[in-house]
Coordinates of C-alpha atoms (C1' of nucleotides) in Angstrom, one line a residue:
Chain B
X12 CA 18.2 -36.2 0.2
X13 CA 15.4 -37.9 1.8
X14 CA 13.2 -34.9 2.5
X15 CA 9.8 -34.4 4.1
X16 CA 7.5 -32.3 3.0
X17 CA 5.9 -30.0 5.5
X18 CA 2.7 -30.8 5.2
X19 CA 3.5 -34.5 6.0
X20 CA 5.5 -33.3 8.9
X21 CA 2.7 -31.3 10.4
X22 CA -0.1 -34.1 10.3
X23 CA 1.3 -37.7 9.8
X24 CA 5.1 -37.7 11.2
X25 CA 4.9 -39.6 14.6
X26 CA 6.8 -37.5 17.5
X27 CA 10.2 -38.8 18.1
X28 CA 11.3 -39.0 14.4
X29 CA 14.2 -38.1 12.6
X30 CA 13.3 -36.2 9.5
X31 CA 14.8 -33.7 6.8
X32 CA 13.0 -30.7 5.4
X33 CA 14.0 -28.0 3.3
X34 CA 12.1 -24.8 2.5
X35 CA 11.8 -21.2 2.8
X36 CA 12.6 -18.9 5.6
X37 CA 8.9 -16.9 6.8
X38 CA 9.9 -15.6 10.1
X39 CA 13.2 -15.7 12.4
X40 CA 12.5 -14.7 16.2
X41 CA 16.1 -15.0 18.5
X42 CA 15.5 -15.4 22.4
X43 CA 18.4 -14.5 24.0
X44 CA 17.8 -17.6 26.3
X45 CA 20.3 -19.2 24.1
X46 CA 17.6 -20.2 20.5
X47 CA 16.7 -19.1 17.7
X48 CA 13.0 -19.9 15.9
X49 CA 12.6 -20.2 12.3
X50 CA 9.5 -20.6 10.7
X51 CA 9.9 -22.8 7.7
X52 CA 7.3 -22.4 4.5
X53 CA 8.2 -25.2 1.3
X54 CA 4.2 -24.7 0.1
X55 CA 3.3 -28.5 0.6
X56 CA 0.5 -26.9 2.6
X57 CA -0.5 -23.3 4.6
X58 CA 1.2 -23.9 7.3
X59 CA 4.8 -23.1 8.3
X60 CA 7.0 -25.4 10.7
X61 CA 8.8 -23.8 13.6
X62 CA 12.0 -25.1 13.7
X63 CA 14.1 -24.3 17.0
X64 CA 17.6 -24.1 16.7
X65 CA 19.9 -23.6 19.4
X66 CA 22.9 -21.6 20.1
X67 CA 24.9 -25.0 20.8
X68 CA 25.1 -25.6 17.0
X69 CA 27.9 -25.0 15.2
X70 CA 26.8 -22.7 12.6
X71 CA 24.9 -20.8 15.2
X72 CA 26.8 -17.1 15.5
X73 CA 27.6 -18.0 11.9
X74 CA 24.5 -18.4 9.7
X75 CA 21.4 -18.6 12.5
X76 CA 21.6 -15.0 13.6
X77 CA 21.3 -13.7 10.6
X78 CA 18.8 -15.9 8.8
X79 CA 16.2 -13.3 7.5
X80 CA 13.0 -13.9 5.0
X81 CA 13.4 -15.7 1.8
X82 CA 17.0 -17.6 3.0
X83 CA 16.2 -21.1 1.9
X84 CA 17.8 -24.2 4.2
X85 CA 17.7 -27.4 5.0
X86 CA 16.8 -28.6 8.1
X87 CA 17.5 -32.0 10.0
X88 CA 16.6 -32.6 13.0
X89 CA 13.6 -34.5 15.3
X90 CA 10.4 -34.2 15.9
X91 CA 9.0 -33.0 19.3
X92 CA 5.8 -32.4 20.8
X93 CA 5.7 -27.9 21.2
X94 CA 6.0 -26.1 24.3
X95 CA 5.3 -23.1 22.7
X96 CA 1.0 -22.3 22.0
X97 CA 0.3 -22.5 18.1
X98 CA 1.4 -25.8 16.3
X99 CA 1.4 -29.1 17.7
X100 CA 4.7 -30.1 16.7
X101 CA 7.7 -28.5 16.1
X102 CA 11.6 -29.5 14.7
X103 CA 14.2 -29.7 17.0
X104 CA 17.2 -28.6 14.7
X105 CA 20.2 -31.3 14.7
X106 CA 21.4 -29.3 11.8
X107 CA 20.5 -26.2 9.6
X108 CA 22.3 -25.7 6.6
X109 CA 22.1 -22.6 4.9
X110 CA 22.0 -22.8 0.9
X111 CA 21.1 -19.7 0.1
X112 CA 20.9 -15.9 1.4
X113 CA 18.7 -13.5 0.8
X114 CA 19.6 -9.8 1.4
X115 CA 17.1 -8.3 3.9
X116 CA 17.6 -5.0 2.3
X117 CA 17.1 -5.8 -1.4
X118 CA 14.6 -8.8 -0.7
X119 CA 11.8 -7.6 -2.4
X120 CA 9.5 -9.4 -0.6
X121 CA 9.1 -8.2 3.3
X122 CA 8.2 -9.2 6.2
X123 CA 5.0 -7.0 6.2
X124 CA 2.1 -7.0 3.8
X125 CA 2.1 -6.1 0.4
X126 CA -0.5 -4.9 -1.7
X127 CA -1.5 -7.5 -5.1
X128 CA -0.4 -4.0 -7.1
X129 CA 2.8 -4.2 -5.8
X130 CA 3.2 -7.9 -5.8
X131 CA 2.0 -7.8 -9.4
X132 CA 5.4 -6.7 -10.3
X133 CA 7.4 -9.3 -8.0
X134 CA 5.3 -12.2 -9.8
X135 CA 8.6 -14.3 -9.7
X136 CA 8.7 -14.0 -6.0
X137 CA 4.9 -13.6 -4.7
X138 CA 4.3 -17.5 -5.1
X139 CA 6.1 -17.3 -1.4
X140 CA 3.7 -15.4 0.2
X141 CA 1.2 -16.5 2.2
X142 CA -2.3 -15.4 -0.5
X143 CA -0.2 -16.5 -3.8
X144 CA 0.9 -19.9 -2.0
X145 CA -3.0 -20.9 -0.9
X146 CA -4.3 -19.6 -4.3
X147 CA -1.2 -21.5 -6.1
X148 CA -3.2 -25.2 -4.2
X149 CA -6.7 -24.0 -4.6
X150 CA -5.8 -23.6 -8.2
X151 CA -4.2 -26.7 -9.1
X152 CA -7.3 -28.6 -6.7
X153 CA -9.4 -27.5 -8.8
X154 CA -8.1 -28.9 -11.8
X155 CA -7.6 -31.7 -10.5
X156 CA -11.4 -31.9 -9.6
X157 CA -12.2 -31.1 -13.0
X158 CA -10.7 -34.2 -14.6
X159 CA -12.3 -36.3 -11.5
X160 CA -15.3 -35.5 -12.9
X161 CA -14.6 -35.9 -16.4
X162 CA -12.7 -38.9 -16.1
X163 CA -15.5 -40.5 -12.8
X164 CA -17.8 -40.3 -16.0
X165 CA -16.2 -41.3 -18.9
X166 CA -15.6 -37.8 -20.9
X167 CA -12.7 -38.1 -23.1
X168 CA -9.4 -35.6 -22.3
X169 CA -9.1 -34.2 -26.0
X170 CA -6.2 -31.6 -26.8
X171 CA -7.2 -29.4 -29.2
X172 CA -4.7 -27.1 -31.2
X173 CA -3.4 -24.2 -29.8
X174 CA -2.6 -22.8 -33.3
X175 CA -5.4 -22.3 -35.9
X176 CA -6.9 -21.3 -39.0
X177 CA -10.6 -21.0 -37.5
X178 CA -11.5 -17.0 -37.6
X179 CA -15.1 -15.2 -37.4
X180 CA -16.0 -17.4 -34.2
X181 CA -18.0 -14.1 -32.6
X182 CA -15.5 -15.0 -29.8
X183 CA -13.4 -12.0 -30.0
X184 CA -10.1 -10.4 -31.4
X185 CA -7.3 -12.9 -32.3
X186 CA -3.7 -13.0 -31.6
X187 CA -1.4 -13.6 -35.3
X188 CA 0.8 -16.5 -35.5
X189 CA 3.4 -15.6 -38.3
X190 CA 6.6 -16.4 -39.1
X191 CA 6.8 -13.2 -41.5
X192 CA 9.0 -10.3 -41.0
X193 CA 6.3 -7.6 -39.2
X194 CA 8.4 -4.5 -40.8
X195 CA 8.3 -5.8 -44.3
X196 CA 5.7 -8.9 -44.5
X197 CA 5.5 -10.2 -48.5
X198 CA 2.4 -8.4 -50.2
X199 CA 0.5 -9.5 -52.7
X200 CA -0.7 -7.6 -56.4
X201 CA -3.4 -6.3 -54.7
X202 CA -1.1 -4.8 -51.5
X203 CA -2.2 -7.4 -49.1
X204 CA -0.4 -9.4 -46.7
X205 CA 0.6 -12.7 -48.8
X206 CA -0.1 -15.1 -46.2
X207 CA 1.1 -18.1 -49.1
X208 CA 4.6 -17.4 -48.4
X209 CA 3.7 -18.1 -44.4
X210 CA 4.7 -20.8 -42.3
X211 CA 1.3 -22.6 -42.7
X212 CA 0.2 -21.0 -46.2
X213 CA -2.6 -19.7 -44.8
X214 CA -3.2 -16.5 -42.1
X215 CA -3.3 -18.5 -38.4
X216 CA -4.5 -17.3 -34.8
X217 CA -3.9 -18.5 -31.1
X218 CA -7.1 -20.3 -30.3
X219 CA -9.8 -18.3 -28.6
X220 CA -12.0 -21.3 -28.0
X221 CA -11.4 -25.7 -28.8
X222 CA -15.4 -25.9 -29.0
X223 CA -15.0 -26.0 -33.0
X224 CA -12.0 -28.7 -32.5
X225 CA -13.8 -31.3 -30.0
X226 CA -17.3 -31.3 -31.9
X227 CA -15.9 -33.6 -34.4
X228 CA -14.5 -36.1 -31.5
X229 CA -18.2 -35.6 -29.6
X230 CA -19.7 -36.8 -32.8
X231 CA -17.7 -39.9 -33.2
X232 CA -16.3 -40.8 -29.2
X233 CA -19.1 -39.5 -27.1
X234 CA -18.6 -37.2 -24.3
X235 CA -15.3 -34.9 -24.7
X236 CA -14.0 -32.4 -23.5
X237 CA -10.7 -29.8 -23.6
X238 CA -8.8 -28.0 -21.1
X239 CA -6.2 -25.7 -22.3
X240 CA -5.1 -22.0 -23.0
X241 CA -7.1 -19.8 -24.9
X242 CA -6.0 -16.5 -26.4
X243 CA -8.3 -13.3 -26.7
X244 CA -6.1 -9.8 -28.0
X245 CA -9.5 -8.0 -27.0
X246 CA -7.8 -4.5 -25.3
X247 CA -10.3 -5.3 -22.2
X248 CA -8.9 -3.7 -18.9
X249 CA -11.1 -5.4 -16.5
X250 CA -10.5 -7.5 -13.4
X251 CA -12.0 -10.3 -14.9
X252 CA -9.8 -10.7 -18.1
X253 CA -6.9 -12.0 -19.1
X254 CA -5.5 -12.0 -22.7
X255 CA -4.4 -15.8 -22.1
X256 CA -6.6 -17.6 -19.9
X257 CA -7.6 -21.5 -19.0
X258 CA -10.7 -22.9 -20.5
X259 CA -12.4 -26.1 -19.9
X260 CA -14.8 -27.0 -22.7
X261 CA -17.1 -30.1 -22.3
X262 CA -19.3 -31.3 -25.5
X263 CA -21.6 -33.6 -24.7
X264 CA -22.8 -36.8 -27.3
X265 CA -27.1 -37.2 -27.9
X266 CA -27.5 -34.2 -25.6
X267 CA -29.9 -30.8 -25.6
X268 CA -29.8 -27.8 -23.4
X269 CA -30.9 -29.1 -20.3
X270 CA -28.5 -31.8 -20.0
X271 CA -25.5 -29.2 -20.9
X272 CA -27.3 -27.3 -18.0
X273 CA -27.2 -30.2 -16.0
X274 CA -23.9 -31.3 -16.5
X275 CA -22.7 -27.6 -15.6
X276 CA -24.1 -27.4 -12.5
X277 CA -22.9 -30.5 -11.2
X278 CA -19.9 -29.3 -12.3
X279 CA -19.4 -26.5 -10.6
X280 CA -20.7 -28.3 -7.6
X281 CA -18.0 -30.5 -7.6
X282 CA -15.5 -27.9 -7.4
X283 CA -16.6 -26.2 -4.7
X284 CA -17.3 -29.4 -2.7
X285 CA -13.8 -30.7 -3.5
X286 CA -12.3 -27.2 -2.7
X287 CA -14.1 -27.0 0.6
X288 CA -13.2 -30.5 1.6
X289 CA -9.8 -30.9 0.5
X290 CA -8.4 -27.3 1.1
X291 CA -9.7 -26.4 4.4
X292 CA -6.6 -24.6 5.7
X293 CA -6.0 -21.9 2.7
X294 CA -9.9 -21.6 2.5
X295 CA -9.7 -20.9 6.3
X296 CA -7.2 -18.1 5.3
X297 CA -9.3 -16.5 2.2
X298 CA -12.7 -16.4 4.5
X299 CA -10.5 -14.7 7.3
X300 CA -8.6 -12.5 5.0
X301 CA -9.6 -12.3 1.3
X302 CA -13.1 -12.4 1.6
X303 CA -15.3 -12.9 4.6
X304 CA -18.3 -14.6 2.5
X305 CA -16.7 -17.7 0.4
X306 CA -17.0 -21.0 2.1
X307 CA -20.5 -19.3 3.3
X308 CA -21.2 -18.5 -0.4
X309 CA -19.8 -22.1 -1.6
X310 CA -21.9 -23.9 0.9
X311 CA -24.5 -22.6 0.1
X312 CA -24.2 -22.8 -3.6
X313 CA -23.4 -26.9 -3.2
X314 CA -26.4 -26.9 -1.1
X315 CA -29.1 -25.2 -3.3
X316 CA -30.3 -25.7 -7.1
X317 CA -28.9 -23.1 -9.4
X318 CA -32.5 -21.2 -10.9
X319 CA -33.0 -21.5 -14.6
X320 CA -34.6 -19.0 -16.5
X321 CA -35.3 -18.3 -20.0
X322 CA -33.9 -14.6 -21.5
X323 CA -37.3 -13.8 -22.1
X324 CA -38.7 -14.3 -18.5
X325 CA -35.4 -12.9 -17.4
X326 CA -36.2 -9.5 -19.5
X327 CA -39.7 -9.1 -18.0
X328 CA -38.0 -10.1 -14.3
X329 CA -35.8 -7.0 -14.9
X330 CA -38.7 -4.9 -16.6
X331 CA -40.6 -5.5 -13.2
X332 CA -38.0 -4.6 -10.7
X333 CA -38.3 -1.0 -10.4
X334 CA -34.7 -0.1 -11.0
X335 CA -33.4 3.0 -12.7
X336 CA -31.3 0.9 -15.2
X337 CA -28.5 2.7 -16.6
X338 CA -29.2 0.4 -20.1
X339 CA -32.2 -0.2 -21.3
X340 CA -33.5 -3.4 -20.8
X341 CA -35.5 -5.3 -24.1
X342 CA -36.0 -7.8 -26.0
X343 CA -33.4 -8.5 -28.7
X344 CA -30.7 -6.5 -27.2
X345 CA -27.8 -8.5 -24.4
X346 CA -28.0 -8.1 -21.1
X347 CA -25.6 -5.6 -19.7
X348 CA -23.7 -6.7 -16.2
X349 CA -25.9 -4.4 -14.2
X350 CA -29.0 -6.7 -15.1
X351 CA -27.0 -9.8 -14.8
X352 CA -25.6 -8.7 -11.4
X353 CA -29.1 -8.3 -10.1
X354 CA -30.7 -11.3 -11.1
X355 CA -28.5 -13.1 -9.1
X356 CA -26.9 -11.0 -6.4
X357 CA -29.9 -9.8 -5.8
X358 CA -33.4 -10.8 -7.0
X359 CA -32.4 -15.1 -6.9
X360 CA -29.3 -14.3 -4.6
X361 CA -27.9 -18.0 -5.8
X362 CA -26.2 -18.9 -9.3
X363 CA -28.7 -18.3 -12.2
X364 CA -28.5 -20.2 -15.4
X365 CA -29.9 -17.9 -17.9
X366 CA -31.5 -20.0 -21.5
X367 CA -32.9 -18.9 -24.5
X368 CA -31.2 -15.5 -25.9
X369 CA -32.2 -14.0 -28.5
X370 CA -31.0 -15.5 -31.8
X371 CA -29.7 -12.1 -33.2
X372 CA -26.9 -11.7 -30.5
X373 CA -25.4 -15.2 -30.4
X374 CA -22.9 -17.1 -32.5
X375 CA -23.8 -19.2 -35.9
X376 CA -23.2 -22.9 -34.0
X377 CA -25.8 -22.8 -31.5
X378 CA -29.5 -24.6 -32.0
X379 CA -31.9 -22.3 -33.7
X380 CA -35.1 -23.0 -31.2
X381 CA -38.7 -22.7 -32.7
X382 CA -40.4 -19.1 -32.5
X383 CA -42.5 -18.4 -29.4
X384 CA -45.7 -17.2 -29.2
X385 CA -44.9 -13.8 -30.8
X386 CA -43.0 -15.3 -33.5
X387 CA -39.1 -14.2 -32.1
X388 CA -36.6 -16.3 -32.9
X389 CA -34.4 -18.0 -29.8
X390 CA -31.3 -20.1 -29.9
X391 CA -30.4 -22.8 -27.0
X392 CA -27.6 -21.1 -25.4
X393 CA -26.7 -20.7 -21.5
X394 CA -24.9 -18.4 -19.2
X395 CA -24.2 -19.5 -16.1
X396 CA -24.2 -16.7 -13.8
X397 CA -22.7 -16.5 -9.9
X398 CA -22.7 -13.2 -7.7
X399 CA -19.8 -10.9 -8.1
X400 CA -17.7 -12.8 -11.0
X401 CA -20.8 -12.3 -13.5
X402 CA -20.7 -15.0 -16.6
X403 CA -18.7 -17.7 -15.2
X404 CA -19.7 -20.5 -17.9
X405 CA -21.2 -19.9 -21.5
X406 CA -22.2 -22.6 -23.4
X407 CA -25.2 -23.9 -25.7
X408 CA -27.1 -26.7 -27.3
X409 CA -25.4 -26.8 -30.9
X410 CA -27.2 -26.8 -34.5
X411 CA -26.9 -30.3 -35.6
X412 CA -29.5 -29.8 -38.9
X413 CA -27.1 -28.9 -41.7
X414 CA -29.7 -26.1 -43.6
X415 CA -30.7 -24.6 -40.5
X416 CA -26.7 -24.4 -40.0
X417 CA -25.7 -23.3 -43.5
X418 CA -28.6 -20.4 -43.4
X419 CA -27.3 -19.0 -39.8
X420 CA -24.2 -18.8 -41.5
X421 CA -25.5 -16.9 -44.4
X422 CA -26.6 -14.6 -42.1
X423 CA -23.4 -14.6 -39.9
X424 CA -21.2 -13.0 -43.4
X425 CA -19.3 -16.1 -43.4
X426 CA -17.4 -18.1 -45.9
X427 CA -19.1 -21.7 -45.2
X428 CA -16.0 -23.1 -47.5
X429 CA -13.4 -22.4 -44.6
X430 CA -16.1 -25.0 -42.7
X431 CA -16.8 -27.7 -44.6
X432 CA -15.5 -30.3 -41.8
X433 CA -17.5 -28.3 -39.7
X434 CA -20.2 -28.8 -42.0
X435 CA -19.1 -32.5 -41.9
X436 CA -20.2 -33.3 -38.8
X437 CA -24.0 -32.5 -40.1
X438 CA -23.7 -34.1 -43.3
X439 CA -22.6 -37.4 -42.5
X440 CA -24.9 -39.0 -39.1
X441 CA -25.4 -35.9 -37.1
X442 CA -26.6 -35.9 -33.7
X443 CA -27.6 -33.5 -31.1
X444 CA -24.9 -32.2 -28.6
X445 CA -24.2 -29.5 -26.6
X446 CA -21.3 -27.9 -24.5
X447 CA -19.9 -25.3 -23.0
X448 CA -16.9 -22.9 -21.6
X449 CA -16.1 -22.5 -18.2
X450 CA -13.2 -20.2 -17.2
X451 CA -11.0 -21.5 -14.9
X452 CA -9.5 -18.5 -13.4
X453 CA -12.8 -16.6 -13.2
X454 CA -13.4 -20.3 -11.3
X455 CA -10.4 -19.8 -9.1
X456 CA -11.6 -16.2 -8.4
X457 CA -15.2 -17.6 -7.2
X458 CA -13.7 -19.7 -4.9
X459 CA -11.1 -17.8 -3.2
X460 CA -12.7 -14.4 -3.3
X461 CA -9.6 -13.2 -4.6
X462 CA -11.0 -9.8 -6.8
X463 CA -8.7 -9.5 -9.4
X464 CA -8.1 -12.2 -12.1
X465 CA -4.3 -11.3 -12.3
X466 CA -4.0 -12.2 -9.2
X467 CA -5.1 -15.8 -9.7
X468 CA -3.1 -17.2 -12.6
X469 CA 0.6 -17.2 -12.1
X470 CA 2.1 -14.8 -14.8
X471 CA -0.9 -12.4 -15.8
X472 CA -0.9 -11.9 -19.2
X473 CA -2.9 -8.2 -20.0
X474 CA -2.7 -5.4 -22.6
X475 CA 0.8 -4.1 -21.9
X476 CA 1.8 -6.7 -19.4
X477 CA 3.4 -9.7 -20.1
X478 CA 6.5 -9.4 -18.4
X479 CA 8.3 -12.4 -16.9
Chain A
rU7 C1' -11.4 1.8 -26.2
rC8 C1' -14.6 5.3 -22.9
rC9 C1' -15.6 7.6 -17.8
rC10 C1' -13.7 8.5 -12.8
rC11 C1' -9.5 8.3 -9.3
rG12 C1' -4.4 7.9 -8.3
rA13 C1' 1.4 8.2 -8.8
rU14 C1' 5.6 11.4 -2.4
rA15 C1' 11.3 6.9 1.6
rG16 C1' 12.2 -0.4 0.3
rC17 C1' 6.5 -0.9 1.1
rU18 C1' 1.6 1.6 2.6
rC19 C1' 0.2 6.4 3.1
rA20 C1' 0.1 11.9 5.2
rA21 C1' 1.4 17.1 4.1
rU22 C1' -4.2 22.7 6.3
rU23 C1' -5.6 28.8 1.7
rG24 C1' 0.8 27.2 -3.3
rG25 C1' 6.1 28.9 1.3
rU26 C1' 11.6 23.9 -0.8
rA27 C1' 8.8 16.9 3.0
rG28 C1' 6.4 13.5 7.7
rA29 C1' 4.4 8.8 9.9
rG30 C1' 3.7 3.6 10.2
rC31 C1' 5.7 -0.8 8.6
rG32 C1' 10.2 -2.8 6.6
rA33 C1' 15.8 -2.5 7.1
rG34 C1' 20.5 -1.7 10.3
rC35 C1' 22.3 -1.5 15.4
rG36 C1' 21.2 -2.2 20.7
rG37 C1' 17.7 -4.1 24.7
rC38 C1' 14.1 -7.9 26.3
rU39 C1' 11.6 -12.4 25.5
rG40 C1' 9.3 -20.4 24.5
rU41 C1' 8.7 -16.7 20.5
rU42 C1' 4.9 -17.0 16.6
rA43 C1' 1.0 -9.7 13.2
rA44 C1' 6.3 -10.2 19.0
rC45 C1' 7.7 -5.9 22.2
rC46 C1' 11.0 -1.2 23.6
rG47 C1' 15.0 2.4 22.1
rC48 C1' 18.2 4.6 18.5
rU49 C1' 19.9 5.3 13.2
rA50 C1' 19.9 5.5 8.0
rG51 C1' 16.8 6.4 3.9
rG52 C1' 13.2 10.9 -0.7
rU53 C1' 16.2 15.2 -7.6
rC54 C1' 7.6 14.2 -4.7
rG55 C1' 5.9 9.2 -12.2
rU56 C1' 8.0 11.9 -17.0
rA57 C1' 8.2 16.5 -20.0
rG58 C1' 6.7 21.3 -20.4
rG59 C1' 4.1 25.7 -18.3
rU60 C1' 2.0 29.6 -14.5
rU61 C1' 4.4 32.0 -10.1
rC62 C1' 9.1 35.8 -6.3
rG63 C1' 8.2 30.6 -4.9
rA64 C1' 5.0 24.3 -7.0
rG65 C1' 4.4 17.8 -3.8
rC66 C1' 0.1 21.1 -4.2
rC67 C1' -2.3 25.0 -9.9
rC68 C1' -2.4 24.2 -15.8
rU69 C1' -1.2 21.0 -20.3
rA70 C1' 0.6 16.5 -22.5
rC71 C1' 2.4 11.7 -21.9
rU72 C1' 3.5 7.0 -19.1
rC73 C1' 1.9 3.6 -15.6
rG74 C1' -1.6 1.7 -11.9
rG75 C1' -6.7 1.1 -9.6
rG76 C1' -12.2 1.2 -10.0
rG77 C1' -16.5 1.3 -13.3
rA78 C1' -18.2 0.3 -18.5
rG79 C1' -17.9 -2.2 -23.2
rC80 C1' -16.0 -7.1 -25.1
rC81 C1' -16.4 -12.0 -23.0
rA82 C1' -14.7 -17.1 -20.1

RNA sequence: UCCCCGAUAGCUCAAUUGGUAGAGCGAGCGGCUGUUAACCGCUAGGUCGUAGGUUCGAGCCCUACUCGGGGAGCCA
């Protein structure tokens, strides 16, 4: 079957051609003047053609009249200029051939709207409706964008396991991977799980974060980076987590802080230029029905620097401001999302890259900076922080002196034997490099103002839910 | 995991001080129409989340549980 995809039929097909589409049944309007019009979806774009099919066809009384939402067909027929007001074009059935039904009464999906609770549990069949359909493009644009940029300047695509042995990465409950029998796993003298007789010889996780996995490619290819799923089993309820999510983790060769700022920000400007240019249509629909504010909000963002600020000039911001702060805000202790809500909702109003946190509360790998003035100690992480979605990238300059390493993980509790590769990378011709996480449905959330993360990736996986 | 709110027709919700259920949309049928959130009329459809309890009587009050939403923590 040579078919045409909607979205070619809308824009490029001349008038006067001959062409096949098949797709999705949206809409069925009969006139008793002697047609029928079908509106066609097959999510090559927002847009649904409106096919007309008169009553002279043979399968008229037959199939036509009782095509309902969700029948799939395929349609042949020309292309005409509209008589009708709201498309351009429209298809003149020759023929419409019905392949399969769908049941207006059991059809989960009807021809009204749905709330995302409900459509939560038809996740197999919400992909057809208009907000899952645009989100389902935005979504895959903006991974597309994301290795544009990588690959326009010469970072490295780097898959990094899915399966590991890396544990006490401060990045949050792990998932098991076993092969042993959960009632009755093998024990050892001392009444613990004998992870010897495992699949690996040795306890294993799903990955929670690649960043440990692409240092040792930065430190001998240059600029890297992964994309890939990452599992956290924390038991967060939240509309911004997921238990398996979509990171993309950039490490960046002979770098410090400021360039893994730098490379973030233009980043994220990418995105959002690439969205707005190259998915006008569904962004039309999210500003009209999702949320009012985005392409304002993602204009503006492409349009402005993000503001950098240091924790500690952060802390006395939020010291200053006069609010009745639910947590206390100080030094030493992490910012709580109130604070980091009104730094940039509301004191910056733009995206805020927060440097400098307190060495105390961050992880083992990143850069121990010198004292300041009062003698605290600072390491060279980032958050990257936009209006509503909170932390959207967190990343940091990494320690690349081997002692300074060795002591933060003295003070961490951990075993530095389980990182002696790690460990590697410092011993034999270090060099300074930084990186960082961005998650990329808390990305596809930012752009489309949808306001719930399950609602963004196609088969939510939460505490309790990971049905289909 | 903690706090708050919710669960009634296929979907979204309503039901005054406890007196055994209604609407809109959707669906079916009919009418009208170059229609496109179509419009008009009629019809069908509910053991009120589950399990107990209070009461002459519970959708409504009490207890537990399950699930969902919002906020918080954890983070991306």
């Amino acid at each position: 079957m040579n078919r045409t995809k909607i979205k070619q039929a809308l824009t490029q097909t001349p008038v006067g051609q001959d062409i096949t589409i098949g797709g999705w049944v949206r809409t069925v309007r009969h006139s008793k003047g002697g047609f029928s019009f079908i509106s066609l979806n097959d999510g090559s774009c927002f847009a649904q053609i409106q096919v007309i099919a008169d009553k002279d066809l043979p399968n008229y009384e037959s199939d036509i009249v009782s095509l309902t939402a969700g029948c799939s067909v395929v349609v042949t027929g020309v292309l005409v200029e509209s008589q009708g007001k709201g498309q351009r074009v429209e298809l003149q059935a020759g023929e419409v051939r019905l392949l399969g039904a769908a049941d207006a009464e059991k059809y989960p999906m009807q021809q009204k709207r749905h709330t995302f609770e409900y459509l939560r549990t038809q996740a197999h069949l919400r992909p057809r409706t208009n907000t899952f359909g645009a989100v389902a493009r935005v979504r895959n644009r903006i991974c597309s964008a994301i290795h544009e940029f990588f690959q326009q300047r010469d970072f490295l695509y780097v898959h990094t396991p899915i399966i590991t042995a890396s544990d006490c990465e401060g990045a949050g409950e792990m998932f098991n991977v076993t092969t042993l029998e959960a009632a009755a796993p093998p024990k050892t003298d001392d009444g613990t799980i004998d992870y010897d007789q495992d699949f690996f010889s040795r306890q294993t996780f799903l990955t929670v974060s690649g960043q440990l996995e692409v240092e040792p490619y930065c430190c001998s290819l240059g600029d890297v980076y992964t994309f890939g799923p990452t599992f956290r089993a924390e038991n967060s309820n939240t509309p911004r987590h997921l238990a398996e999510f979509w990171m993309v983790e950039p490490e960046m060769a002979f770098c410090d802080l400021q360039g893994d700022a730098d490379v973030a920000e233009e980043m994220l400007k990418h995105i959002f230029k690439t969205v707005l240019s190259d998915c006008d249509e569904d962004m039309a629909f999210f500003n009209q029905r999702i949320d009012k504010t985005v392409i304002e909000t993602l204009q503006h963002i492409v349009n402005s620097d993000f503001v950098r600020l240091p924790y500690t000039e952060a802390v006395e911001i939020l010291e200053k401001a006069g609010k009745q702060w639910e947590y206390p805000v100080g030094w030493g202790t992490d910012l709580q999302t109130e604070h980091e809500r009104y730094l940039t909702e509301e004191h910056f109003k733009s995206p805020v890259i927060l440097t400098d946190y307190p060495a105390s509360i961050k992880p083992f790998y990143m850069r121990v900076n010198e004292p300041d003035a009062d003698g605290r100690q600072t390491v060279a992480a980032m958050d990257v922080l936009v209006p509503k979605i909170g932390e959207i990238i967190g990343g940091a300059q990494r320690e690349e002196r081997l002692d300074v390493l060795e002591g933060r993980m003295d003070e961490c509790d951990m075993n530095k034997d389980d990182y002696w590769w790690y460990a590697d990378l410092r011993r034999y011709g270090t060099i300074p490099h930084a990186g960082f996480g961005l998650g990329l449905e808390r990305c596809v959330q930012f752009c489309t103002g949808m306001a719930n993360i399950r609602d963004v990736i196609p088969y939510p996986r939460t505490p309790r839910n990971a049905d289909f």
